[in-house]
């Protein structure tokens, strides 16, 4: 929690914004964000203080069973709305770019539950997430990552016989000479840390919580 | 005239178009509403509904959910909906009894009642697990098929063809591997002296699943074909292609759907409602004649947490009390712990007791929840256990079942995240005599004695 340079009055306002996001109260959150803008609080500071902290708390609530996937989706959408309000007075050139993650379940695999959780948690964790869905071919992952100038590709697989498609994406990136442009994280029921190492992935996420931590570490996000 | 598969396909092309996220969130909103409307509350102190009154309300809420939002076609991005009249006609038209297997190995799979005295059909075998080679595959299949407490077995997979070519779903290697190795399953049941025994297998894609059907060497019309509903309340044309083949060839269709605690169902109460709606989806959309309406927990890799037992048990009970459908429970099929451990046996027993007492069969095999690429990760003794527990639970009342389940939860529920990994067939069975090693047999007997003392009526 960053508190340096925030007056007690401003902190009260930012705490109200944070509390409204955590409570998933869109009306209160929008009103608080408008007040923050009107007061002239540094928007970047407000984002770091209120939204980033709210994302951590929402993640903790999910981890302990108080919140579920729908609440993560709602909080992710709410954070987008609030961020847009806070950023409206910042010149585009000065906007801090979010790290972009392309995520999906690999080809021939239609399992979506784990991938949806990771996708939603990453979004709540402050990343810009592009979810390509399930049964996604290697070429689609790579094309989207190139188009979006993404920072990471996250690949989910729930079947032993679809795990080779995780390797295929990494091999294709290497063949195209762009392996270094994107970090690759893998996960899914049968996938292990050892397998990630074996196929040359940059990281392995055992579950949604770990995936967010790993992504933050790998992409040097505070 | 009832609905046909082609009516379903038509609706998948003409139903309301909506984004997947919109559909997902509608599950959450509607289940929250129905939970309140029907006063559905999960009490962790009571992992089983021992009166059926709550299960009836869950069933009603599940019906209302399915009628309100339908099933989502991920292929066409539309909702498939039916009217209440159509739903009732489809439920009424479903058979109350089917036959599986052949000759002396044939069994009847009929609607079971709560606390029913009819034996459930038990299909065991290490479900869809990887085997190291064809010889090991044959040996383990044969030994599983020799277990007299079970009625059928599941097939598994090899990770390579001829030890060098990788098997990849959606490619020719998948079709080759599945259609070739299914013959090993047939040879194994013949070697075990049970040639008519039910054999089941399921590949990642419809073409590879269909390619396994061969009356001489593969799956037969007397087995069933799996048509899986995606979590939560979704269906793809790949699933309906399996249905189409089953209908065209006269093969019984078995459906599977899981609600997700922590997913868009959110709470255990929501997951119970979605489990019922998922069962109805399997009957109406997938044209299943028998089906599993289960649940998974998004945070824990086991199917027998306290919440999961309540969700699946209540949904099964609701189905059993309010319809004459053939329900599959199989709650104890995927323990967090591995084979060769007491925890595996405790977890498996808890799930299968609930399935049986609440009015279901158990046909989804045995297997540790996560096996990864570890080969031969299971033994025939887990199949024996599944069959013995299911059959020993027959006729038990729900109060006694709850007492035993609470005892079992006390044994494992704090160890689910760090469950013991167990061991492989090579280390749990003597490779010369092909019998369980003494330590494993002793562990098995100890747990069996414990459960017998608690009231399980083992035949031997």
XYZ file of C-alpha atoms in Angstrom:
682
model
C 0.000 0.000 0.000
C 1.546 3.246 -1.134
C 0.729 6.065 1.307
C 3.679 8.416 0.914
C 2.634 11.857 -0.207
C -1.073 11.353 0.390
C -2.806 13.719 2.775
C -5.211 12.327 5.368
C -8.146 13.900 3.499
C -7.131 12.379 0.187
C -6.536 9.052 1.820
C -10.091 9.021 3.166
C -11.347 9.615 -0.360
C -9.152 6.901 -1.850
C -10.142 4.478 0.899
C -13.782 5.092 0.019
C -13.004 4.328 -3.630
C -11.136 1.166 -2.679
C -13.944 0.027 -0.374
C -16.551 0.595 -3.082
C -14.586 -1.534 -5.568
C -14.132 -4.315 -3.023
C -17.855 -4.169 -2.212
C -18.580 -4.307 -5.988
C -20.715 -1.182 -5.665
C -20.545 0.480 -9.058
C -22.558 3.587 -8.073
C -20.361 4.328 -5.065
C -17.157 3.524 -6.949
C -18.009 5.831 -9.856
C -19.011 8.640 -7.472
C -15.794 8.213 -5.466
C -13.681 8.178 -8.639
C -15.332 11.393 -9.846
C -14.546 13.007 -6.481
C -10.931 11.881 -6.741
C -10.684 13.523 -10.167
C -12.412 16.716 -8.948
C -10.069 16.948 -5.954
C -7.069 16.825 -8.253
C -5.383 13.809 -6.676
C -2.658 12.414 -8.918
C -4.549 9.788 -10.976
C -1.543 7.474 -11.227
C -1.236 7.531 -7.462
C -4.966 6.884 -7.095
C -4.723 3.890 -9.413
C -1.764 2.465 -7.516
C -3.277 3.126 -4.107
C -6.951 2.322 -4.589
C -7.271 -0.018 -7.566
C -4.150 -2.109 -7.084
C -4.942 -2.605 -3.404
C -8.563 -3.430 -4.182
C -7.376 -6.052 -6.676
C -5.240 -7.701 -3.994
C -8.137 -7.752 -1.523
C -10.552 -9.165 -4.115
C -7.995 -11.898 -4.891
C -7.718 -12.727 -1.190
C -11.487 -12.908 -0.875
C -11.574 -15.349 -3.783
C -8.798 -17.410 -2.252
C -10.608 -17.792 1.062
C -13.958 -18.635 -0.553
C -15.762 -15.390 0.184
C -15.840 -14.343 -3.480
C -16.371 -16.533 -6.546
C -15.731 -16.207 -10.273
C -18.738 -13.909 -10.923
C -17.508 -11.420 -8.308
C -14.081 -11.464 -9.963
C -15.689 -10.673 -13.313
C -17.741 -7.840 -11.784
C -14.721 -6.383 -9.960
C -12.595 -6.586 -13.127
C -15.234 -4.671 -15.096
C -15.601 -2.153 -12.285
C -11.847 -1.540 -12.157
C -11.941 -0.801 -15.903
C -14.729 1.731 -15.426
C -12.963 3.445 -12.514
C -9.591 3.484 -14.273
C -11.133 5.193 -17.296
C -12.599 7.914 -15.040
C -9.306 8.437 -13.220
C -7.341 8.542 -16.455
C -9.604 10.949 -18.311
C -7.487 14.005 -17.485
C -4.174 12.341 -18.251
C -2.776 13.041 -21.722
C -2.719 9.806 -23.739
C 1.051 9.952 -24.058
C 1.402 9.908 -20.280
C -0.914 6.958 -19.662
C 0.805 4.035 -18.047
C 0.427 1.073 -20.382
C -0.867 -2.108 -18.812
C 1.019 -5.300 -19.557
C -0.895 -7.348 -22.115
C -1.513 -11.075 -21.725
C -3.042 -13.267 -24.426
C -4.706 -16.303 -22.844
C -6.600 -19.352 -24.063
C -7.040 -23.114 -23.907
C -4.980 -24.834 -26.569
C -6.216 -26.563 -29.716
C -8.526 -29.601 -29.422
C -9.193 -28.826 -25.756
C -12.504 -27.285 -24.745
C -11.976 -27.050 -20.976
C -12.609 -23.504 -19.841
C -13.114 -23.384 -16.069
C -9.466 -23.089 -14.988
C -8.598 -20.792 -17.872
C -11.545 -18.503 -17.043
C -10.402 -18.261 -13.447
C -6.831 -17.395 -14.420
C -8.032 -14.932 -17.046
C -10.321 -13.132 -14.605
C -7.723 -13.087 -11.818
C -5.102 -11.642 -14.186
C -7.504 -8.898 -15.190
C -8.297 -8.154 -11.553
C -4.538 -8.171 -10.966
C -4.090 -5.182 -13.276
C -3.218 -6.793 -16.596
C -4.915 -6.173 -19.924
C -6.142 -9.656 -20.761
C -7.231 -10.879 -24.174
C -9.070 -14.169 -23.700
C -9.213 -16.155 -26.942
C -11.466 -18.858 -25.453
C -10.972 -22.589 -25.949
C -9.664 -24.815 -28.754
C -7.285 -22.086 -29.920
C -4.688 -22.995 -32.588
C -1.059 -21.978 -32.144
C -1.231 -19.563 -35.097
C -4.131 -17.665 -33.505
C -2.233 -17.183 -30.231
C 0.808 -15.894 -32.071
C -1.086 -13.688 -34.496
C -2.997 -12.027 -31.652
C 0.150 -11.605 -29.554
C 1.882 -9.909 -32.486
C -1.135 -7.715 -33.296
C -1.510 -6.539 -29.715
C 2.220 -6.313 -29.099
C 1.535 -8.495 -26.057
C 3.933 -9.166 -23.213
C 2.882 -12.706 -22.414
C 1.026 -15.698 -23.851
C -0.730 -17.918 -21.272
C -1.655 -21.429 -22.403
C -4.049 -23.790 -20.631
C -4.369 -27.531 -21.279
C -6.476 -30.049 -19.386
C -5.627 -33.178 -21.320
C -2.443 -35.183 -21.640
C -3.050 -35.360 -25.377
C -3.398 -31.595 -25.770
C -0.312 -30.658 -23.758
C 1.837 -30.959 -26.925
C -0.001 -27.905 -28.275
C 1.569 -25.817 -25.494
C 4.954 -26.883 -26.778
C 3.834 -26.182 -30.348
C 3.231 -22.498 -29.566
C 6.717 -22.197 -28.059
C 8.291 -24.059 -30.983
C 6.392 -21.931 -33.503
C 7.553 -18.736 -31.798
C 11.133 -20.018 -31.979
C 10.772 -21.018 -35.639
C 9.482 -17.556 -36.460
C 12.432 -16.005 -34.635
C 10.195 -14.165 -32.150
C 10.485 -16.388 -29.084
C 12.109 -13.597 -27.077
C 9.304 -11.143 -27.790
C 6.797 -12.877 -25.504
C 6.955 -14.585 -22.146
C 5.060 -17.888 -22.148
C 3.254 -19.236 -19.079
C 1.528 -22.622 -19.058
C -0.888 -24.389 -16.719
C -3.729 -26.899 -16.468
C -4.624 -30.129 -14.660
C -1.952 -32.519 -15.982
C 0.716 -29.837 -16.499
C 3.667 -29.649 -14.118
C 6.542 -27.286 -13.419
C 8.890 -29.926 -14.804
C 6.935 -30.097 -18.049
C 7.043 -26.302 -18.332
C 10.809 -26.421 -17.961
C 11.107 -29.292 -20.437
C 9.252 -27.520 -23.249
C 10.977 -24.194 -22.655
C 8.104 -22.218 -21.131
C 9.105 -19.218 -19.038
C 6.723 -20.033 -16.221
C 4.169 -22.408 -14.773
C 1.085 -21.410 -12.784
C -0.325 -24.108 -10.506
C -3.560 -22.218 -9.932
C -5.119 -18.815 -10.564
C -3.542 -17.156 -7.529
C -0.072 -18.452 -8.378
C -0.504 -17.503 -12.035
C -1.041 -13.850 -11.088
C 2.016 -13.834 -8.812
C 4.141 -15.501 -11.470
C 2.961 -13.112 -14.192
C 3.671 -10.087 -12.002
C 7.148 -11.350 -11.222
C 7.938 -12.253 -14.800
C 6.660 -8.987 -16.243
C 8.120 -6.902 -13.420
C 4.749 -5.513 -12.348
C 4.479 -4.045 -8.850
C -44.108 -36.019 -30.805
C -41.082 -35.295 -28.683
C -38.015 -33.314 -29.636
C -35.295 -34.790 -31.819
C -31.598 -34.032 -32.122
C -32.460 -32.068 -35.247
C -34.861 -29.823 -33.334
C -32.018 -29.153 -30.903
C -29.620 -28.356 -33.740
C -32.208 -26.042 -35.280
C -32.604 -24.176 -31.994
C -28.835 -23.909 -31.689
C -28.981 -21.979 -34.960
C -32.078 -19.903 -34.221
C -32.035 -19.370 -30.429
C -31.175 -16.063 -28.765
C -27.680 -14.936 -29.724
C -25.487 -13.765 -26.852
C -21.891 -13.416 -25.723
C -20.519 -16.248 -23.613
C -19.780 -13.851 -20.749
C -23.397 -12.674 -20.808
C -24.594 -16.278 -20.538
C -22.094 -17.037 -17.755
C -23.234 -14.086 -15.689
C -26.880 -15.023 -16.249
C -26.138 -18.356 -14.524
C -24.903 -16.453 -11.489
C -27.755 -13.948 -11.373
C -30.505 -16.516 -11.862
C -29.094 -19.046 -9.366
C -28.795 -16.327 -6.717
C -32.422 -15.430 -7.334
C -33.613 -19.055 -7.275
C -31.609 -19.808 -4.162
C -33.503 -17.063 -2.324
C -36.876 -17.900 -3.862
C -36.674 -21.559 -2.828
C -34.911 -20.981 0.496
C -31.990 -23.224 -0.393
C -29.249 -23.201 2.227
C -26.172 -25.345 2.600
C -25.300 -26.310 6.161
C -21.767 -27.751 6.342
C -22.781 -29.567 9.541
C -25.093 -31.662 7.378
C -23.233 -32.826 4.260
C -26.263 -34.946 3.303
C -29.910 -33.940 3.001
C -31.428 -36.725 5.072
C -35.103 -35.904 4.421
C -35.232 -35.082 0.714
C -37.250 -31.926 1.326
C -34.302 -29.681 0.407
C -33.447 -31.891 -2.586
C -36.976 -31.371 -3.933
C -36.529 -27.598 -3.796
C -33.125 -27.860 -5.470
C -34.705 -29.954 -8.224
C -37.457 -27.368 -8.752
C -34.910 -24.537 -8.841
C -32.747 -26.472 -11.337
C -35.759 -26.937 -13.616
C -36.560 -23.252 -13.470
C -32.947 -22.339 -14.232
C -32.808 -24.629 -17.267
C -36.153 -23.369 -18.568
C -35.083 -19.757 -18.056
C -31.581 -19.679 -19.556
C -31.313 -22.997 -21.449
C -27.963 -24.393 -22.569
C -25.338 -22.338 -24.413
C -24.024 -23.582 -27.747
C -20.368 -22.537 -27.907
C -20.371 -23.472 -31.585
C -23.158 -21.111 -32.647
C -23.020 -18.638 -29.722
C -26.732 -19.068 -29.071
C -28.892 -20.334 -26.230
C -30.835 -23.541 -26.800
C -34.164 -23.299 -25.008
C -37.141 -25.588 -24.487
C -40.619 -25.063 -23.062
C -41.833 -26.598 -19.818
C -44.141 -28.905 -21.754
C -41.248 -30.094 -23.922
C -39.043 -30.654 -20.882
C -41.696 -32.765 -19.179
C -42.255 -34.787 -22.364
C -38.526 -35.428 -22.721
C -38.198 -36.566 -19.105
C -41.227 -38.828 -19.483
C -39.905 -40.296 -22.746
C -36.534 -41.282 -21.274
C -36.175 -45.008 -20.563
C -36.342 -46.076 -16.935
C -34.163 -49.075 -17.638
C -31.480 -49.982 -20.180
C -29.272 -53.009 -20.699
C -25.487 -52.789 -20.960
C -23.019 -55.565 -21.757
C -23.648 -58.893 -23.425
C -24.446 -62.519 -22.592
C -23.864 -63.578 -19.002
C -22.043 -60.285 -18.382
C -25.096 -58.206 -19.303
C -26.500 -55.916 -16.589
C -29.658 -53.857 -16.232
C -29.165 -50.206 -15.451
C -32.455 -48.935 -14.063
C -33.717 -45.864 -12.262
C -32.660 -46.147 -8.633
C -34.604 -44.744 -5.722
C -33.156 -42.958 -2.694
C -32.028 -45.584 -0.137
C -32.962 -48.091 -2.838
C -32.271 -51.799 -2.464
C -31.319 -52.396 -6.109
C -27.601 -52.837 -6.781
C -26.039 -49.990 -8.725
C -24.123 -50.654 -11.939
C -20.416 -50.107 -11.261
C -18.023 -49.372 -14.100
C -14.495 -49.122 -12.729
C -11.018 -49.443 -14.252
C -8.487 -46.626 -14.165
C -10.379 -44.051 -16.184
C -8.516 -42.512 -19.163
C -5.121 -42.859 -17.494
C -1.832 -43.254 -19.417
C -0.220 -46.701 -19.598
C 3.457 -47.344 -20.230
C 3.002 -49.956 -23.002
C 0.515 -52.360 -24.560
C 1.566 -55.288 -22.401
C 1.093 -53.361 -19.154
C -2.191 -52.006 -20.453
C -3.458 -55.542 -21.131
C -2.291 -56.819 -17.746
C -3.947 -54.048 -15.732
C -7.157 -54.207 -17.783
C -7.320 -57.975 -17.307
C -6.776 -57.785 -13.571
C -9.411 -55.051 -13.263
C -11.878 -57.117 -15.317
C -11.340 -60.056 -12.944
C -12.644 -58.021 -10.018
C -16.090 -59.521 -9.443
C -17.458 -56.498 -7.572
C -17.598 -54.443 -10.775
C -19.678 -54.654 -13.963
C -17.507 -52.873 -16.485
C -14.182 -51.156 -17.021
C -12.816 -47.982 -18.552
C -10.053 -47.810 -21.095
C -6.978 -45.609 -20.912
C -4.353 -44.318 -23.301
C -0.784 -44.786 -24.444
C 1.341 -41.655 -24.655
C 3.167 -42.761 -27.780
C 2.722 -44.997 -30.798
C 5.425 -47.676 -30.926
C 7.230 -45.848 -28.155
C 8.229 -42.962 -30.387
C 5.342 -41.070 -32.002
C 3.503 -38.685 -29.701
C -0.300 -38.853 -29.427
C -1.842 -35.455 -30.059
C -5.570 -34.767 -29.815
C -7.242 -33.584 -32.997
C -4.603 -35.182 -35.235
C -4.484 -38.567 -37.028
C -2.350 -39.910 -34.157
C -5.325 -39.581 -31.794
C -7.623 -41.631 -34.025
C -4.926 -44.242 -34.636
C -4.072 -44.624 -30.968
C -7.606 -44.761 -29.597
C -8.961 -47.109 -32.258
C -5.929 -49.406 -32.046
C -5.615 -49.679 -28.279
C -9.329 -50.244 -27.694
C -8.779 -53.751 -29.057
C -6.474 -54.388 -26.081
C -9.405 -53.713 -23.782
C -11.509 -56.275 -25.645
C -8.723 -58.882 -25.556
C -8.225 -58.260 -21.830
C -11.887 -58.813 -20.867
C -11.867 -62.014 -22.927
C -8.701 -63.160 -21.143
C -10.414 -62.358 -17.839
C -13.297 -64.664 -18.806
C -15.830 -61.819 -19.037
C -16.120 -61.189 -22.795
C -19.520 -59.508 -22.540
C -18.455 -57.093 -19.837
C -19.185 -53.379 -20.405
C -16.213 -51.482 -21.830
C -16.116 -47.687 -21.944
C -13.655 -45.208 -23.365
C -13.784 -41.584 -24.387
C -11.367 -39.602 -26.550
C -10.844 -35.831 -26.576
C -12.561 -35.440 -29.960
C -15.705 -36.941 -31.493
C -13.952 -38.541 -34.518
C -11.559 -40.481 -32.277
C -14.384 -41.528 -29.950
C -16.503 -42.732 -32.860
C -13.508 -44.549 -34.353
C -13.365 -46.802 -31.277
C -16.700 -48.451 -32.077
C -16.177 -51.825 -33.736
C -18.336 -54.824 -32.796
C -15.442 -57.260 -33.340
C -12.512 -55.458 -31.755
C -13.689 -52.236 -30.136
C -16.585 -50.706 -28.249
C -19.983 -52.211 -29.020
C -23.612 -51.132 -29.190
C -24.003 -52.780 -25.796
C -21.571 -50.260 -24.266
C -22.356 -46.552 -24.056
C -21.004 -43.479 -25.832
C -20.103 -40.413 -23.800
C -21.540 -36.970 -24.701
C -20.140 -34.391 -22.336
C -21.722 -31.081 -21.452
C -19.163 -28.368 -20.855
C -19.086 -26.532 -17.576
C -21.305 -24.717 -16.991
C -24.462 -25.447 -19.008
C -22.671 -25.398 -22.352
C -22.517 -27.680 -25.349
C -20.393 -27.823 -28.507
C -21.191 -29.533 -31.803
C -18.314 -31.944 -31.093
C -20.381 -33.303 -28.160
C -23.496 -33.498 -30.304
C -21.554 -35.377 -33.003
C -21.065 -38.160 -30.444
C -24.802 -37.989 -29.726
C -25.581 -38.176 -33.449
C -23.447 -41.297 -33.827
C -25.038 -42.931 -30.784
C -28.543 -42.226 -32.067
C -27.770 -43.436 -35.597
C -26.120 -46.639 -34.385
C -28.447 -47.451 -31.477
C -25.760 -46.969 -28.827
C -26.944 -45.738 -25.394
C -25.786 -42.174 -24.732
C -24.287 -41.334 -21.349
C -23.963 -37.665 -20.491
C -21.729 -35.916 -18.005
C -21.919 -32.380 -16.688
C -20.342 -30.676 -13.700
C -21.380 -27.467 -12.037
C -18.484 -25.534 -10.523
C -18.370 -24.419 -6.898
C -16.538 -21.103 -7.108
C -17.360 -20.832 -10.818
C -20.434 -19.110 -12.243
C -22.562 -21.277 -9.942
C -20.651 -19.463 -7.182
C -21.876 -21.049 -3.947
C -22.594 -24.702 -3.104
C -26.305 -23.800 -3.219
C -25.865 -22.362 -6.716
C -23.814 -25.374 -7.778
C -26.582 -27.758 -6.648
C -29.130 -25.855 -8.733
C -26.798 -25.818 -11.758
C -26.062 -29.542 -11.292
C -29.773 -30.304 -11.718
C -30.051 -27.951 -14.704
C -26.975 -29.663 -16.209
C -28.643 -33.071 -15.809
C -31.722 -31.795 -17.640
C -29.469 -30.383 -20.379
C -27.957 -33.847 -20.828
C -31.404 -35.414 -21.224
C -32.864 -32.808 -23.569
C -29.900 -31.496 -25.562
C -27.469 -34.436 -25.512
C -30.264 -37.049 -25.697
C -28.673 -39.021 -22.826
C -30.465 -42.039 -21.408
C -28.236 -42.061 -18.329
C -26.176 -39.192 -17.012
C -24.048 -37.768 -14.267
C -25.113 -34.448 -12.729
C -22.076 -33.730 -10.590
C -19.906 -30.877 -9.472
C -16.284 -29.815 -9.083
C -14.707 -27.258 -6.776
C -12.579 -24.704 -8.595
C -10.112 -24.499 -5.705
C -9.543 -28.122 -4.721
C -8.498 -31.047 -6.881
C -10.833 -33.655 -5.413
C -14.504 -34.412 -6.004
C -15.355 -35.217 -2.392
C -14.977 -32.026 -0.404
C -17.771 -31.515 2.122
C -19.404 -29.022 -0.246
C -19.093 -31.288 -3.292
C -20.680 -34.208 -1.431
C -23.609 -32.012 -0.477
C -24.011 -30.528 -3.961
C -23.823 -33.791 -5.909
C -25.769 -35.780 -3.301
C -28.588 -33.234 -3.186
C -28.803 -32.939 -6.980
C -28.883 -36.746 -7.383
C -31.495 -37.083 -4.675
C -33.611 -34.375 -6.288
C -33.434 -36.178 -9.623
C -34.177 -39.552 -8.069
C -37.202 -38.350 -6.071
C -38.763 -36.247 -8.818
C -38.147 -38.257 -11.987
C -37.715 -41.832 -13.172
C -34.433 -40.994 -14.935
C -31.319 -43.175 -14.707
C -28.766 -41.179 -12.734
C -25.050 -41.799 -12.424
C -23.313 -40.480 -9.327
C -19.668 -41.559 -9.390
C -18.875 -38.881 -6.816
C -15.905 -40.844 -5.490
C -14.203 -41.320 -8.841
C -11.358 -38.777 -8.598
C -9.769 -38.596 -5.118
C -7.052 -36.041 -4.383
C -4.914 -38.794 -2.873
C -3.174 -41.394 -4.998
C -3.540 -45.179 -5.047
C -1.968 -47.183 -2.255
C -2.984 -44.695 0.441
C -5.689 -44.854 3.102
C -6.816 -41.396 2.077
C -7.630 -42.596 -1.445
C -9.884 -45.287 0.034
C -11.561 -42.861 2.449
C -12.251 -40.284 -0.277
C -13.487 -42.900 -2.722
C -15.763 -44.465 -0.078
C -17.331 -41.132 0.924
C -18.263 -40.315 -2.659
C -19.558 -43.745 -3.579
C -21.636 -44.101 -0.411
C -23.365 -40.782 -1.172
C -23.897 -41.727 -4.841
C -25.426 -45.090 -3.982
C -27.633 -43.995 -1.092
C -28.964 -40.960 -2.967
C -30.166 -43.109 -5.887
C -27.382 -43.314 -8.436
C -25.124 -45.769 -10.223
C -21.345 -45.249 -10.407
C -19.843 -45.608 -13.859
C -16.924 -43.208 -14.110
C -14.046 -45.423 -13.066
C -11.243 -44.940 -10.568
C -8.389 -42.479 -10.833
C -6.436 -39.976 -8.814
C -7.699 -36.470 -9.675
C -4.413 -35.376 -11.241
C -2.241 -38.009 -12.922
C -0.353 -35.944 -15.490
C 1.979 -38.060 -17.562
C 2.600 -40.644 -14.849
C 1.953 -44.068 -16.364
C 0.190 -47.011 -14.693
C -0.995 -44.713 -11.904
C -3.549 -47.061 -10.374
C -4.290 -50.694 -9.610
C -7.203 -53.160 -9.765
C -7.606 -52.881 -5.998
C -9.191 -49.423 -6.342
C -11.708 -50.966 -8.752
C -12.478 -53.678 -6.207
C -12.947 -50.982 -3.575
C -15.308 -48.959 -5.753
C -17.472 -52.020 -6.428
C -17.420 -53.264 -2.846
C -18.313 -49.884 -1.355
C -21.108 -49.187 -3.854
C -22.672 -52.562 -3.227
C -22.146 -52.477 0.546
C -23.992 -49.125 0.694
C -27.169 -50.509 -0.863
C -30.179 -50.193 1.418
C -28.410 -47.903 3.870
C -30.494 -44.963 5.090
C -29.362 -41.373 4.668
C -28.834 -40.724 8.389
C -26.447 -43.629 8.692
C -24.738 -42.600 5.458
C -24.250 -39.091 6.824
C -22.721 -40.465 10.022
C -20.209 -42.520 8.035
C -19.474 -39.663 5.632
C -18.741 -37.326 8.549
C -16.323 -39.906 9.941
C -14.614 -40.151 6.541
C -14.452 -36.367 6.101
C -12.713 -36.238 9.461
C -10.079 -38.553 8.020
C -9.279 -36.575 4.881
C -10.798 -33.130 4.514
C -7.869 -31.279 6.045
C -5.418 -33.091 3.762
C -6.949 -32.448 0.354
C -4.533 -29.740 -0.785
C -1.498 -31.753 0.261
C -2.894 -35.206 -0.358
C -0.424 -38.122 -0.480
C 0.583 -38.919 -4.061
C 0.417 -42.708 -3.648
C 2.206 -44.994 -6.047
C 2.048 -46.800 -9.374
C 0.951 -50.334 -10.239
C 4.569 -51.529 -10.475
C 5.149 -50.602 -6.830
C 1.767 -51.581 -5.411
C 1.412 -54.998 -7.061
C 3.875 -57.855 -6.928
C 4.976 -58.064 -10.571
C 5.468 -61.836 -10.384
C 2.241 -62.947 -8.680
C 0.209 -59.937 -9.919
C -1.337 -59.606 -6.461
C -1.324 -56.502 -4.227
C 1.849 -56.247 -2.166
C 1.163 -57.263 1.465
C 1.399 -53.675 2.760
C -1.264 -52.458 0.332
C -3.536 -55.426 0.983
C -3.195 -54.877 4.718
C -4.018 -51.181 4.388
C -7.069 -52.085 2.271
C -8.263 -54.646 4.825
C -7.822 -52.193 7.689
C -9.975 -49.544 6.036
C -12.561 -52.145 5.079
C -12.745 -53.355 8.682
C -13.148 -49.762 9.869
C -16.058 -49.189 7.499
C -17.649 -52.540 8.289
C -17.670 -51.554 11.949
C -19.400 -48.319 10.992
C -22.164 -50.253 9.244
C -21.151 -50.900 5.655
C -22.569 -54.260 4.644
C -19.660 -55.822 2.727
C -20.567 -59.112 1.107
C -17.208 -60.693 1.908
